[in-house]
Amino acid sequence: MVMMASSMMKKMIAYFGADVKRINHALKVYALAKSIGELEGLTGEKLEILDAASILHDIGIKESERKYSSTAGKYQQLEGPPIAREFLQEFNLSQSFVERVCYLIGNHHTYTKIDDLDFQILVEADFLVNIFEGDLGQEQVEIIKEKYFKTKIGRSYLESMYLS
């Protein structure tokens, strides 16, 4: 499934085209999610689901801007799963795999719906990147850490990157 992640990344890059900011965001979230996932012990299909979801987590943002003139998370969550489903069609994936990836994409800004380690890691990786891109202050980072970070590795990354 290594080729799946690379092929999916290629599709994501082509989809975003010259929008290098969004491409870089997705690549950073993917790298952090993969690292946290592996170090937290995710393997097999669960790790592959995390790979796919992290690469495609913001794939709905272009449609959100087009339809709603907004990049708000609620619109990304609404528009992302249909696009992701289309991307995932070319791979020989189980229905449960596709549904889980779409669930993660369709809820990655709804923190009350975190239901498993793959979802938790996606949220943490996205926060690690968003903190930098949003230039958040230390007080905000502390609040995010206490409220949203649960994994040992995610917390250690957050502390090393922003709180040391």
mmCIF file of C-alpha atoms in Angstrom:
data_model
loop_
_atom_site.group_PDB
_atom_site.id
_atom_site.type_symbol
_atom_site.label_atom_id
_atom_site.label_comp_id
_atom_site.label_asym_id
_atom_site.label_seq_id
_atom_site.Cartn_x
_atom_site.Cartn_y
_atom_site.Cartn_z
ATOM 1 C CA MET A 1 0.000 0.000 0.000
ATOM 2 C CA VAL A 2 3.005 2.307 -0.086
ATOM 3 C CA MET A 3 2.141 3.032 -3.711
ATOM 4 C CA MET A 4 -1.384 3.985 -2.690
ATOM 5 C CA ALA A 5 -0.136 6.830 -0.481
ATOM 6 C CA SER A 6 2.228 8.059 -3.197
ATOM 7 C CA SER A 7 -0.436 7.777 -5.892
ATOM 8 C CA MET A 8 -2.943 9.559 -3.671
ATOM 9 C CA MET A 9 -0.411 12.301 -2.988
ATOM 10 C CA LYS A 10 0.139 12.703 -6.734
ATOM 11 C CA LYS A 11 -3.630 13.077 -7.263
ATOM 12 C CA MET A 12 -3.914 15.562 -4.396
ATOM 13 C CA ILE A 13 -1.060 17.670 -5.809
ATOM 14 C CA ALA A 14 -2.624 17.661 -9.284
ATOM 15 C CA TYR A 15 -6.009 18.572 -7.780
ATOM 16 C CA PHE A 16 -4.636 21.578 -5.885
ATOM 17 C CA GLY A 17 -2.406 22.590 -8.818
ATOM 18 C CA ALA A 18 -0.579 25.847 -8.141
ATOM 19 C CA ASP A 19 -2.062 26.115 -4.626
ATOM 20 C CA VAL A 20 1.285 25.245 -3.048
ATOM 21 C CA LYS A 21 0.179 26.427 0.405
ATOM 22 C CA ARG A 22 -2.547 23.758 0.561
ATOM 23 C CA ILE A 23 -0.275 21.104 -0.905
ATOM 24 C CA ASN A 24 2.404 21.853 1.672
ATOM 25 C CA HIS A 25 -0.169 21.787 4.461
ATOM 26 C CA ALA A 26 -1.357 18.328 3.408
ATOM 27 C CA LEU A 27 2.198 17.013 3.074
ATOM 28 C CA LYS A 28 3.139 18.256 6.547
ATOM 29 C CA VAL A 29 0.010 16.778 8.133
ATOM 30 C CA TYR A 30 0.673 13.475 6.360
ATOM 31 C CA ALA A 31 4.300 13.322 7.546
ATOM 32 C CA LEU A 32 3.398 14.098 11.152
ATOM 33 C CA ALA A 33 0.401 11.746 11.178
ATOM 34 C CA LYS A 34 2.489 8.920 9.743
ATOM 35 C CA SER A 35 5.230 9.449 12.310
ATOM 36 C CA ILE A 36 2.850 9.704 15.257
ATOM 37 C CA GLY A 37 0.844 6.731 13.987
ATOM 38 C CA GLU A 38 3.870 4.474 13.596
ATOM 39 C CA LEU A 39 5.374 5.503 16.938
ATOM 40 C CA GLU A 40 2.016 5.025 18.674
ATOM 41 C CA GLY A 41 1.847 1.485 17.277
ATOM 42 C CA LEU A 42 -0.631 1.758 14.412
ATOM 43 C CA THR A 43 -0.019 -0.885 11.765
ATOM 44 C CA GLY A 44 -1.657 -2.434 8.732
ATOM 45 C CA GLU A 45 -4.966 -1.130 7.495
ATOM 46 C CA LYS A 46 -5.398 1.309 10.389
ATOM 47 C CA LEU A 47 -2.137 3.055 9.436
ATOM 48 C CA GLU A 48 -3.095 3.020 5.742
ATOM 49 C CA ILE A 49 -6.429 4.638 6.594
ATOM 50 C CA LEU A 50 -4.565 7.329 8.522
ATOM 51 C CA ASP A 51 -2.212 7.857 5.568
ATOM 52 C CA ALA A 52 -5.096 8.326 3.142
ATOM 53 C CA ALA A 53 -7.112 10.550 5.471
ATOM 54 C CA SER A 54 -4.140 12.763 6.310
ATOM 55 C CA ILE A 55 -3.244 13.299 2.640
ATOM 56 C CA LEU A 56 -6.857 14.103 1.739
ATOM 57 C CA HIS A 57 -8.127 15.692 4.966
ATOM 58 C CA ASP A 58 -8.609 19.171 3.449
ATOM 59 C CA ILE A 59 -9.511 18.046 -0.069
ATOM 60 C CA GLY A 60 -12.935 19.715 0.218
ATOM 61 C CA ILE A 61 -11.509 23.200 0.654
ATOM 62 C CA LYS A 62 -11.631 24.155 -3.056
ATOM 63 C CA GLU A 63 -15.314 23.225 -3.330
ATOM 64 C CA SER A 64 -15.997 25.037 -0.049
ATOM 65 C CA GLU A 65 -14.528 28.212 -1.488
ATOM 66 C CA ARG A 66 -16.372 27.762 -4.780
ATOM 67 C CA LYS A 67 -19.785 26.962 -3.283
ATOM 68 C CA TYR A 68 -19.757 28.958 -0.040
ATOM 69 C CA SER A 69 -16.920 31.492 -0.491
ATOM 70 C CA SER A 70 -15.546 30.053 2.735
ATOM 71 C CA THR A 71 -12.824 27.724 3.960
ATOM 72 C CA ALA A 72 -14.678 27.044 7.225
ATOM 73 C CA GLY A 73 -14.175 23.567 8.633
ATOM 74 C CA LYS A 74 -17.875 22.721 8.473
ATOM 75 C CA TYR A 75 -17.859 23.227 4.703
ATOM 76 C CA GLN A 76 -14.624 21.293 4.218
ATOM 77 C CA GLN A 77 -16.152 18.417 6.152
ATOM 78 C CA LEU A 78 -19.239 18.524 3.949
ATOM 79 C CA GLU A 79 -17.452 18.778 0.609
ATOM 80 C CA GLY A 80 -14.397 16.595 1.309
ATOM 81 C CA PRO A 81 -15.853 13.069 1.496
ATOM 82 C CA PRO A 82 -17.390 12.968 -2.018
ATOM 83 C CA ILE A 83 -14.101 14.127 -3.542
ATOM 84 C CA ALA A 84 -12.113 11.676 -1.432
ATOM 85 C CA ARG A 85 -14.461 8.850 -2.418
ATOM 86 C CA GLU A 86 -13.771 9.668 -6.065
ATOM 87 C CA PHE A 87 -10.002 9.686 -5.438
ATOM 88 C CA LEU A 88 -10.183 6.332 -3.626
ATOM 89 C CA GLN A 89 -12.162 4.613 -6.419
ATOM 90 C CA GLU A 90 -9.058 3.754 -8.410
ATOM 91 C CA PHE A 91 -7.660 1.625 -5.601
ATOM 92 C CA ASN A 92 -8.903 -1.825 -4.706
ATOM 93 C CA LEU A 93 -10.140 -0.870 -1.240
ATOM 94 C CA SER A 94 -12.830 -2.356 0.937
ATOM 95 C CA GLN A 95 -16.003 -0.385 1.506
ATOM 96 C CA SER A 96 -15.145 -0.156 5.217
ATOM 97 C CA PHE A 97 -11.730 1.352 4.367
ATOM 98 C CA VAL A 98 -13.296 4.010 2.129
ATOM 99 C CA GLU A 99 -16.025 4.753 4.674
ATOM 100 C CA ARG A 100 -13.511 5.202 7.479
ATOM 101 C CA VAL A 101 -11.333 7.564 5.420
ATOM 102 C CA CYS A 102 -14.428 9.576 4.486
ATOM 103 C CA TYR A 103 -15.585 9.612 8.119
ATOM 104 C CA LEU A 104 -12.241 11.051 9.210
ATOM 105 C CA ILE A 105 -12.253 13.668 6.448
ATOM 106 C CA GLY A 106 -15.892 14.492 7.091
ATOM 107 C CA ASN A 107 -15.336 15.045 10.807
ATOM 108 C CA HIS A 108 -11.742 16.161 11.271
ATOM 109 C CA HIS A 109 -12.841 19.527 12.698
ATOM 110 C CA THR A 110 -15.498 17.953 14.953
ATOM 111 C CA TYR A 111 -13.428 16.953 17.952
ATOM 112 C CA THR A 112 -16.376 15.512 19.884
ATOM 113 C CA LYS A 113 -16.560 12.721 17.276
ATOM 114 C CA ILE A 114 -13.039 11.382 17.895
ATOM 115 C CA ASP A 115 -13.663 7.665 18.288
ATOM 116 C CA ASP A 116 -10.337 5.917 17.755
ATOM 117 C CA LEU A 117 -6.574 6.385 17.624
ATOM 118 C CA ASP A 118 -6.445 7.095 13.869
ATOM 119 C CA PHE A 119 -8.859 10.006 14.303
ATOM 120 C CA GLN A 120 -6.992 11.317 17.357
ATOM 121 C CA ILE A 121 -3.688 11.270 15.490
ATOM 122 C CA LEU A 122 -5.143 13.053 12.449
ATOM 123 C CA VAL A 123 -6.433 15.826 14.705
ATOM 124 C CA GLU A 124 -3.096 16.159 16.500
ATOM 125 C CA ALA A 125 -1.088 16.253 13.252
ATOM 126 C CA ASP A 126 -3.427 18.893 11.805
ATOM 127 C CA PHE A 127 -3.084 20.992 14.963
ATOM 128 C CA LEU A 128 0.719 20.717 14.879
ATOM 129 C CA VAL A 129 0.714 22.230 11.405
ATOM 130 C CA ASN A 130 -2.098 24.735 12.021
ATOM 131 C CA ILE A 131 -0.355 26.132 15.108
ATOM 132 C CA PHE A 132 2.637 27.065 12.966
ATOM 133 C CA GLU A 133 0.632 28.279 9.981
ATOM 134 C CA GLY A 134 -1.660 30.307 12.250
ATOM 135 C CA ASP A 135 1.244 31.698 14.280
ATOM 136 C CA LEU A 136 -0.523 30.910 17.558
ATOM 137 C CA GLY A 137 0.836 32.138 20.867
ATOM 138 C CA GLN A 138 2.086 29.960 23.714
ATOM 139 C CA GLU A 139 -1.072 30.448 25.777
ATOM 140 C CA GLN A 140 -3.232 29.201 22.897
ATOM 141 C CA VAL A 141 -0.887 26.254 22.385
ATOM 142 C CA GLU A 142 -1.177 25.286 26.060
ATOM 143 C CA ILE A 143 -4.976 25.311 25.790
ATOM 144 C CA ILE A 144 -4.866 23.176 22.634
ATOM 145 C CA LYS A 145 -2.463 20.758 24.319
ATOM 146 C CA GLU A 146 -4.695 20.248 27.341
ATOM 147 C CA LYS A 147 -7.931 20.101 25.401
ATOM 148 C CA TYR A 148 -7.020 18.058 22.313
ATOM 149 C CA PHE A 149 -3.710 16.200 22.616
ATOM 150 C CA LYS A 150 -3.975 12.674 24.011
ATOM 151 C CA THR A 151 -1.151 10.633 22.477
ATOM 152 C CA LYS A 152 2.265 10.486 24.084
ATOM 153 C CA ILE A 153 4.055 11.137 20.783
ATOM 154 C CA GLY A 154 1.731 13.959 19.696
ATOM 155 C CA ARG A 155 2.186 15.683 23.060
ATOM 156 C CA SER A 156 5.960 15.298 22.866
ATOM 157 C CA TYR A 157 6.015 16.788 19.350
ATOM 158 C CA LEU A 158 3.847 19.705 20.483
ATOM 159 C CA GLU A 159 6.064 20.373 23.490
ATOM 160 C CA SER A 160 9.296 20.143 21.445
ATOM 161 C CA MET A 161 8.008 22.321 18.625
ATOM 162 C CA TYR A 162 6.112 24.990 20.519
ATOM 163 C CA LEU A 163 6.553 24.825 24.283
ATOM 164 C CA SER A 164 10.261 24.335 24.901
#
